[in-house]
mmCIF file of C-alpha atoms and ligand atoms in Angstrom:
data_model
loop_
_atom_site.group_PDB
_atom_site.id
_atom_site.type_symbol
_atom_site.label_atom_id
_atom_site.label_comp_id
_atom_site.label_asym_id
_atom_site.label_seq_id
_atom_site.Cartn_x
_atom_site.Cartn_y
_atom_site.Cartn_z
ATOM 1 C CA UNK A 145 7.899 -8.571 -14.185
ATOM 2 C CA UNK A 146 7.470 -5.092 -15.563
ATOM 3 C CA UNK A 147 5.314 -2.428 -14.011
ATOM 4 C CA UNK A 148 2.757 -2.652 -16.786
ATOM 5 C CA UNK A 149 2.199 -6.415 -16.669
ATOM 6 C CA UNK A 150 -0.926 -6.880 -14.584
ATOM 7 C CA UNK A 151 -1.170 -10.556 -13.752
ATOM 8 C CA UNK A 152 -4.336 -12.506 -13.127
ATOM 9 C CA UNK A 153 -2.640 -14.312 -10.244
ATOM 10 C CA UNK A 154 -1.628 -11.092 -8.455
ATOM 11 C CA UNK A 155 -4.065 -10.442 -5.604
ATOM 12 C CA UNK A 156 -3.697 -6.657 -5.686
ATOM 13 C CA UNK A 157 -4.037 -6.512 -9.487
ATOM 14 C CA UNK A 158 -7.268 -8.418 -8.994
ATOM 15 C CA UNK A 159 -8.431 -5.861 -6.414
ATOM 16 C CA UNK A 160 -7.605 -3.059 -8.885
ATOM 17 C CA UNK A 161 -9.604 -4.911 -11.542
ATOM 18 C CA UNK A 162 -12.567 -5.295 -9.176
ATOM 19 C CA UNK A 163 -12.310 -9.092 -9.221
ATOM 20 C CA UNK A 164 -11.610 -9.283 -5.483
ATOM 21 C CA UNK A 165 -13.579 -7.079 -3.050
ATOM 22 C CA UNK A 166 -11.817 -4.514 -0.881
ATOM 23 C CA UNK A 167 -12.863 -1.887 1.658
ATOM 24 C CA UNK A 168 -11.760 1.095 -0.447
ATOM 25 C CA UNK A 169 -11.065 4.443 1.187
ATOM 26 C CA UNK A 170 -9.428 6.348 -1.693
ATOM 27 C CA UNK A 171 -9.101 5.984 -5.446
ATOM 28 C CA UNK A 172 -7.869 7.961 -8.424
ATOM 29 C CA UNK A 173 -6.454 7.152 -11.865
ATOM 30 C CA UNK A 174 -3.081 6.057 -10.486
ATOM 31 C CA UNK A 175 -3.594 4.631 -6.999
ATOM 32 C CA UNK A 176 -6.028 2.827 -4.732
ATOM 33 C CA UNK A 177 -6.322 2.786 -0.948
ATOM 34 C CA UNK A 178 -8.135 0.070 0.990
ATOM 35 C CA UNK A 179 -8.201 -1.241 4.541
ATOM 36 C CA UNK A 180 -5.883 -4.111 5.438
ATOM 37 C CA UNK A 181 -7.704 -7.372 6.174
ATOM 38 C CA UNK A 182 -5.489 -7.959 9.206
ATOM 39 C CA UNK A 183 -5.063 -4.502 10.772
ATOM 40 C CA UNK A 184 -2.003 -3.850 12.935
ATOM 41 C CA UNK A 185 -3.275 -0.482 14.202
ATOM 42 C CA UNK A 186 -6.647 1.296 14.521
ATOM 43 C CA UNK A 187 -5.939 2.776 11.083
ATOM 44 C CA UNK A 188 -4.246 0.339 8.704
ATOM 45 C CA UNK A 189 -4.725 1.207 5.053
ATOM 46 C CA UNK A 190 -2.787 -0.153 2.091
ATOM 47 C CA UNK A 191 -2.113 2.258 -0.768
ATOM 48 C CA UNK A 192 -1.128 0.597 -4.018
ATOM 49 C CA UNK A 193 -0.330 1.731 -7.566
ATOM 50 C CA UNK A 194 -2.814 0.596 -10.192
ATOM 51 C CA UNK A 195 0.050 -0.669 -12.347
ATOM 52 C CA UNK A 196 1.901 -3.787 -11.305
ATOM 53 C CA UNK A 197 5.429 -3.685 -9.911
ATOM 54 C CA UNK A 198 6.826 -5.952 -7.198
ATOM 55 C CA UNK A 199 7.952 -3.131 -4.899
ATOM 56 C CA UNK A 200 7.573 0.619 -4.696
ATOM 57 C CA UNK A 201 11.323 1.286 -5.126
ATOM 58 C CA UNK A 202 11.255 -0.699 -8.371
ATOM 59 C CA UNK A 203 8.201 1.230 -9.526
ATOM 60 C CA UNK A 204 9.968 4.484 -8.674
ATOM 61 C CA UNK A 205 12.750 3.527 -11.093
ATOM 62 C CA UNK A 206 10.374 2.487 -13.849
ATOM 63 C CA UNK A 207 7.495 4.963 -13.488
ATOM 64 C CA UNK A 208 8.341 7.719 -10.990
ATOM 65 C CA UNK A 209 4.985 9.450 -11.346
ATOM 66 C CA UNK A 210 3.112 6.285 -10.359
ATOM 67 C CA UNK A 211 5.277 5.848 -7.264
ATOM 68 C CA UNK A 212 4.759 9.490 -6.334
ATOM 69 C CA UNK A 213 1.000 9.059 -6.672
ATOM 70 C CA UNK A 214 1.151 6.337 -4.004
ATOM 71 C CA UNK A 215 2.927 8.646 -1.560
ATOM 72 C CA UNK A 216 0.554 11.514 -2.241
ATOM 73 C CA UNK A 217 -2.428 9.257 -1.599
ATOM 74 C CA UNK A 218 -0.805 7.934 1.590
ATOM 75 C CA UNK A 219 -0.702 11.488 2.924
ATOM 76 C CA UNK A 220 -4.304 12.108 1.848
ATOM 77 C CA UNK A 221 -5.414 8.948 3.638
ATOM 78 C CA UNK A 222 -3.549 10.009 6.789
ATOM 79 C CA UNK A 223 -5.335 13.363 6.691
ATOM 80 C CA UNK A 224 -8.745 11.753 6.115
ATOM 81 C CA UNK A 225 -8.146 9.323 8.977
ATOM 82 C CA UNK A 226 -7.051 12.119 11.345
ATOM 83 C CA UNK A 227 -3.636 10.609 12.054
ATOM 84 C CA UNK A 228 -1.256 13.189 10.556
ATOM 85 C CA UNK A 229 0.216 13.990 13.976
ATOM 86 C CA UNK A 230 1.849 10.555 14.121
ATOM 87 C CA UNK A 231 1.545 7.926 11.459
ATOM 88 C CA UNK A 232 3.867 5.336 10.052
ATOM 89 C CA UNK A 233 4.439 4.441 6.408
ATOM 90 C CA UNK A 234 5.895 0.951 6.038
ATOM 91 C CA UNK A 235 7.274 -0.740 2.939
ATOM 92 C CA UNK A 236 8.212 -4.414 3.250
ATOM 93 C CA UNK A 237 10.538 -5.147 0.345
ATOM 94 C CA UNK A 238 11.320 -8.826 -0.216
ATOM 95 C CA UNK A 239 10.465 -11.981 1.684
ATOM 96 C CA UNK A 240 13.244 -11.299 4.192
ATOM 97 C CA UNK A 241 11.394 -8.138 5.219
ATOM 98 C CA UNK A 242 8.072 -10.033 5.529
ATOM 99 C CA UNK A 243 6.673 -8.923 2.177
ATOM 100 C CA UNK A 244 3.876 -11.361 1.361
ATOM 101 C CA UNK A 245 2.090 -9.657 -1.536
ATOM 102 C CA UNK A 246 4.463 -8.833 -4.383
ATOM 103 C CA UNK A 247 2.562 -5.876 -5.768
ATOM 104 C CA UNK A 248 3.929 -2.554 -4.539
ATOM 105 C CA UNK A 249 2.121 -1.153 -1.521
ATOM 106 C CA UNK A 250 2.640 1.135 1.424
ATOM 107 C CA UNK A 251 1.116 0.419 4.809
ATOM 108 C CA UNK A 252 -0.445 3.561 6.332
ATOM 109 C CA UNK A 253 -0.606 2.921 10.067
ATOM 110 C CA UNK A 254 -1.904 5.182 12.800
ATOM 111 C CA UNK A 255 -4.110 5.610 15.829
ATOM 112 C CA UNK A 256 -1.715 4.142 18.371
ATOM 113 C CA UNK A 257 1.779 4.705 19.772
ATOM 114 C CA UNK A 258 4.679 3.267 17.771
ATOM 115 C CA UNK A 259 8.053 2.050 18.897
ATOM 116 C CA UNK A 260 11.471 2.386 17.294
ATOM 117 C CA UNK A 261 13.298 0.439 15.983
ATOM 118 C CA UNK A 262 10.523 -1.544 14.257
ATOM 119 C CA UNK A 263 10.488 -5.302 14.702
HETATM 120 P P1 AMP B 524 3.112 -7.230 3.095
HETATM 121 O O1 AMP B 524 3.389 -8.251 4.173
HETATM 122 O O2 AMP B 524 3.887 -5.970 3.272
HETATM 123 O O3 AMP B 524 3.294 -7.846 1.721
HETATM 124 O O4 AMP B 524 1.603 -6.798 3.273
HETATM 125 C C1 AMP B 524 0.526 -7.423 2.653
HETATM 126 C C2 AMP B 524 -0.691 -7.039 3.428
HETATM 127 O O5 AMP B 524 -1.826 -7.356 2.660
HETATM 128 C C3 AMP B 524 -0.868 -7.757 4.758
HETATM 129 O O6 AMP B 524 -0.869 -6.800 5.817
HETATM 130 C C4 AMP B 524 -2.217 -8.474 4.628
HETATM 131 O O7 AMP B 524 -2.951 -8.454 5.825
HETATM 132 C C5 AMP B 524 -2.876 -7.682 3.533
HETATM 133 N N1 AMP B 524 -3.874 -8.382 2.749
HETATM 134 C C6 AMP B 524 -3.767 -9.600 2.186
HETATM 135 N N2 AMP B 524 -4.860 -9.891 1.465
HETATM 136 C C7 AMP B 524 -5.681 -8.816 1.566
HETATM 137 C C8 AMP B 524 -6.967 -8.484 1.041
HETATM 138 N N3 AMP B 524 -7.648 -9.329 0.244
HETATM 139 N N4 AMP B 524 -7.510 -7.283 1.360
HETATM 140 C C9 AMP B 524 -6.835 -6.419 2.172
HETATM 141 N N5 AMP B 524 -5.618 -6.671 2.678
HETATM 142 C C10 AMP B 524 -5.053 -7.849 2.386
HETATM 143 ZN ZN1 ZN B 525 -0.138 -6.812 -9.257
#
């Protein structure tokens, strides 16, 4: 799957297309931020590229500017949510790392204490 092949059976492509509702918190030409349906912290926002790629590292190889836009928006979301003093960005890459939606996304988590190493 290339980064430009939006698929009608990709949930996050459908959110980008407006076919599936989402609680949006940020949007520009390249990226979209919306609240996770199953939050793992008081702030839990997903930031995704508008183009399709299975993971952010793959997108970074194919379209670096699109991957960078995701990171920039993640920081903007953290600032807007008031969590810049301690927030976690999480990328689950592959089923073995509990990735369940195979459209690149970063989890922006904050508003509670975190532990290390992650589970
Ligand atoms: P991952 O396990 O890294 O692939 O993360 C996928 C995330 O998407 C999970 O945290 C889900 O709770 C979240 N999710 C799934 N469907 C939706 C949806 N329709 N709107 C918002 N978040 C969703
Ligand atoms: Zn997609």
